[in-house]
């Protein structure tokens, strides 16, 4: 058990009673833990810094609230904020004692003890890293005093994240360009999409092209489903889903079969419009006949999903977790999770769904935007009460009741990594289409909002991923009857400013250049932390910036998760034959070249069969897949064709092995190494986890539907009868 968990254990033991009393007591204590170090899939890295900017940031913000009409009210808010600062600091695990800071690399036994001196030098570095650290400090010593050009940020398109962004830039002492700049900026902060600002040819943009499209409910479900087909157990954190209207029949049939098999089963389903958000248009049903498939004359695009009937409750209320995840780069894949998040509570006590309560949105939907309109919504400036709380306060409370919060946290990290792995293939196709290699363009990063539900048995379930999570740090409040005003939200500010500020710190172009890093990543998490600490010293920020609130999880946990990156390998082949033309669709010639170069045609699969396969799959996918206006074969269709070819060629194997075997054939043909059908020595992205080398777990209600792709394969059977049944594993 890590030090942190020992500490929590001791703290819990010291409390008089677990539960409510313990929580209240802890709220006023300096050392309430944050999930900062709750984490770990295994070895952990955390930086414990005894510095804090929460106070300055909140006071600053409060001052800038001059537009608040009700001065008296604002003062009241301020005083509440100040009184809550102690709690805030303790929740974030940050507290000022002196300008001393400890940098702890858990799991490696390394501790850097550093004291910032007037010249910004790091005075001492301990244990194994001592020499390395001192060496760096000396090297950089010459540069101290030379003030570096501040990083420039174009905030003209930041929209609702503007307030939090401004605060972050101020804390970093960077330079903001609120109405844009004629010359290039280092960083462009967009409120909606990559395309908010056209014609950016350099710097970094905080959105990936295609992310909005990929995270619409249908596309996310499709991407996760593909992974579920290959890795049913690993991806059973996403509720079974059907895509409407195309799978309406399938949905009806499967529900009927389910009920026929067990008449006591009363499953409930949640219907979500494809491009909906904030709970809009969502409803619960118990019978497929209740689906509202048509709206006016239009067929509604939606996802119908198994409803999780037994969520974990706190104070009898359902809640969900919002976690912020930074995808720093796609190639190589690099991602971070914010150690602090939000929890959003329902405002009506939960009951399992029944015909009577299906329409009770305040009981079933945790959306802030809905519950804020309930008379029971509790706005609170404290992080551990009210209808919106910090995630750490919930973890702390669960810990006090004996829950293994370390496991909860590491399960969540695994869910996040696996989900991003499912998204990457399609994102790479978008990326190449928008920013073709060799052409001038920016690099991208993005903060995503993961919505996660904990089941009663503490298993995390992915609800959705938001490409534009709200970064608002104010909430609307009725200050007097009928008079609404935006007032600072302490909980939101605490979490969101940290996420934006630390994202910026990680994207600082100087960091990358100084350490010879390409635009795509740093060497190791330890290096990142050392770099960060050194840079802050030089910038004179050591006393004002807290430790990074973002925890690197990839490449950190590469070994545990790399074996899942099978579809990404298919995408790499797809991209190769797509060429660099700014397109996302493979034409018939490109597909033929793929078949030929990968040596996939033979006496039983002629080039004519390849043409028929291309036409068949492309036609069927048109109209159901994203951006189907463009002609040709998109990645999803290519993946389908690939699965089909794999099933033909390696009939005896289970699906995942079929696909991996075909990948090896293709990759060795492409590499020009010859030869086929012999397993190649392990590449870095083949299965690194022998324990998970199985893929035939029986589907349960909470496990994937494999029917769709199987069904599509069956549709190809007349083309190649020999493929029959090969994918039913
Ligand atoms: P939106 O983008 O409209 O917020 P979500 O997918 O986040 O859509 O769903 C809205 C809310 O519905 C969630 O916050 C959660 O409370 C509830 N919810 C969504 N999916 C499920 C599910 N499968 N089981 C139980 N509750 C769910």
Short mmCIF file of N, CA and C and ligand atoms in Angstrom, two decimals, residues 217 239 270 272 276-280 282 305-309 318 320 344 346 364-367 451 453 461 463-464 466, ligand 1:
data_model
loop_
_atom_site.label_atom_id
_atom_site.label_comp_id
_atom_site.label_asym_id
_atom_site.label_seq_id
_atom_site.Cartn_x
_atom_site.Cartn_y
_atom_site.Cartn_z
N UNK A 217 -22.69 10.63 -29.54
CA UNK A 217 -23.03 9.37 -28.86
C UNK A 217 -22.93 8.15 -29.77
N UNK A 239 -22.03 0.54 -21.12
CA UNK A 239 -23.28 -0.21 -21.17
C UNK A 239 -23.61 -0.65 -22.60
N UNK A 270 -32.13 3.58 -21.54
CA UNK A 270 -32.09 5.04 -21.61
C UNK A 270 -31.84 5.43 -23.07
N UNK A 272 -30.83 8.27 -25.79
CA UNK A 272 -30.10 9.55 -25.83
C UNK A 272 -29.96 10.01 -27.28
N UNK A 276 -27.26 15.21 -28.60
CA UNK A 276 -27.79 15.90 -27.42
C UNK A 276 -26.70 16.12 -26.38
N UNK A 277 -27.00 17.04 -25.46
CA UNK A 277 -26.10 17.24 -24.32
C UNK A 277 -26.94 17.79 -23.18
N UNK A 278 -26.38 17.78 -22.00
CA UNK A 278 -27.02 18.31 -20.80
C UNK A 278 -28.39 17.67 -20.54
N UNK A 279 -28.51 16.42 -20.90
CA UNK A 279 -29.74 15.68 -20.61
C UNK A 279 -30.88 15.95 -21.58
N UNK A 280 -30.62 16.83 -22.58
CA UNK A 280 -31.70 17.19 -23.52
C UNK A 280 -32.20 15.97 -24.28
N UNK A 282 -33.39 13.22 -23.40
CA UNK A 282 -33.14 11.87 -22.86
C UNK A 282 -34.41 11.35 -22.17
N UNK A 305 -29.58 2.60 -24.69
CA UNK A 305 -28.52 1.97 -23.89
C UNK A 305 -29.11 1.30 -22.65
N UNK A 306 -28.49 0.23 -22.27
CA UNK A 306 -28.89 -0.42 -21.03
C UNK A 306 -28.79 0.61 -19.88
N UNK A 307 -29.81 0.69 -19.07
CA UNK A 307 -29.80 1.64 -17.95
C UNK A 307 -29.20 0.95 -16.73
N UNK A 308 -28.24 1.59 -16.11
CA UNK A 308 -27.61 1.01 -14.91
C UNK A 308 -28.57 1.23 -13.74
N UNK A 309 -29.14 0.13 -13.28
CA UNK A 309 -30.24 0.25 -12.30
C UNK A 309 -29.76 0.40 -10.86
N UNK A 318 -28.38 9.56 -6.36
CA UNK A 318 -27.51 9.12 -7.45
C UNK A 318 -26.56 10.28 -7.79
N UNK A 320 -22.93 11.37 -10.45
CA UNK A 320 -21.91 10.92 -11.39
C UNK A 320 -20.65 11.76 -11.23
N UNK A 344 -21.62 15.32 -9.51
CA UNK A 344 -22.90 16.03 -9.66
C UNK A 344 -24.01 15.15 -9.12
N UNK A 346 -27.97 14.08 -8.04
CA UNK A 346 -29.40 14.23 -8.30
C UNK A 346 -30.02 14.97 -7.13
N UNK A 364 -33.22 10.33 -11.81
CA UNK A 364 -32.44 9.44 -12.69
C UNK A 364 -31.29 10.12 -13.42
N UNK A 365 -31.41 11.43 -13.66
CA UNK A 365 -30.36 12.10 -14.44
C UNK A 365 -29.56 13.03 -13.53
N UNK A 366 -28.27 12.92 -13.63
CA UNK A 366 -27.41 13.69 -12.72
C UNK A 366 -27.00 15.04 -13.30
N UNK A 367 -27.45 15.36 -14.51
CA UNK A 367 -26.99 16.60 -15.15
C UNK A 367 -27.22 17.82 -14.25
N UNK A 451 -17.59 11.48 -18.19
CA UNK A 451 -18.69 11.32 -17.23
C UNK A 451 -18.77 9.85 -16.84
N UNK A 453 -20.11 6.84 -13.99
CA UNK A 453 -21.05 6.48 -12.92
C UNK A 453 -20.42 5.32 -12.14
N UNK A 461 -18.55 3.01 -14.65
CA UNK A 461 -19.21 2.83 -15.95
C UNK A 461 -19.06 4.14 -16.72
N UNK A 463 -20.32 6.88 -19.05
CA UNK A 463 -21.59 7.37 -19.58
C UNK A 463 -21.35 8.08 -20.90
N UNK A 464 -20.43 9.00 -20.89
CA UNK A 464 -20.10 9.69 -22.13
C UNK A 464 -18.79 10.47 -21.97
N UNK A 466 -17.17 14.20 -23.12
CA UNK A 466 -17.49 15.51 -23.69
C UNK A 466 -16.26 16.13 -24.34
P1 LIG B 1 -25.94 14.17 -21.91
O1 LIG B 1 -24.83 14.38 -22.89
O2 LIG B 1 -27.24 14.64 -22.46
O3 LIG B 1 -25.63 14.69 -20.57
P2 LIG B 1 -25.42 11.53 -20.80
O4 LIG B 1 -25.05 10.32 -21.58
O5 LIG B 1 -24.36 12.15 -19.99
O6 LIG B 1 -26.08 12.59 -21.81
O7 LIG B 1 -26.63 11.15 -19.86
C1 LIG B 1 -27.25 12.10 -19.03
C2 LIG B 1 -27.42 11.52 -17.64
O8 LIG B 1 -28.21 10.34 -17.68
C3 LIG B 1 -26.11 11.09 -17.02
O9 LIG B 1 -25.49 12.16 -16.39
C4 LIG B 1 -26.55 10.02 -16.04
O10 LIG B 1 -27.03 10.57 -14.85
C5 LIG B 1 -27.74 9.40 -16.76
N1 LIG B 1 -27.33 8.21 -17.53
C6 LIG B 1 -26.84 8.20 -18.78
N2 LIG B 1 -26.60 6.95 -19.21
C7 LIG B 1 -26.97 6.14 -18.21
C8 LIG B 1 -26.98 4.73 -18.05
N3 LIG B 1 -26.59 3.94 -19.05
N4 LIG B 1 -27.41 4.23 -16.87
C9 LIG B 1 -27.82 5.04 -15.88
N5 LIG B 1 -27.83 6.38 -15.98
C10 LIG B 1 -27.43 6.94 -17.12
#
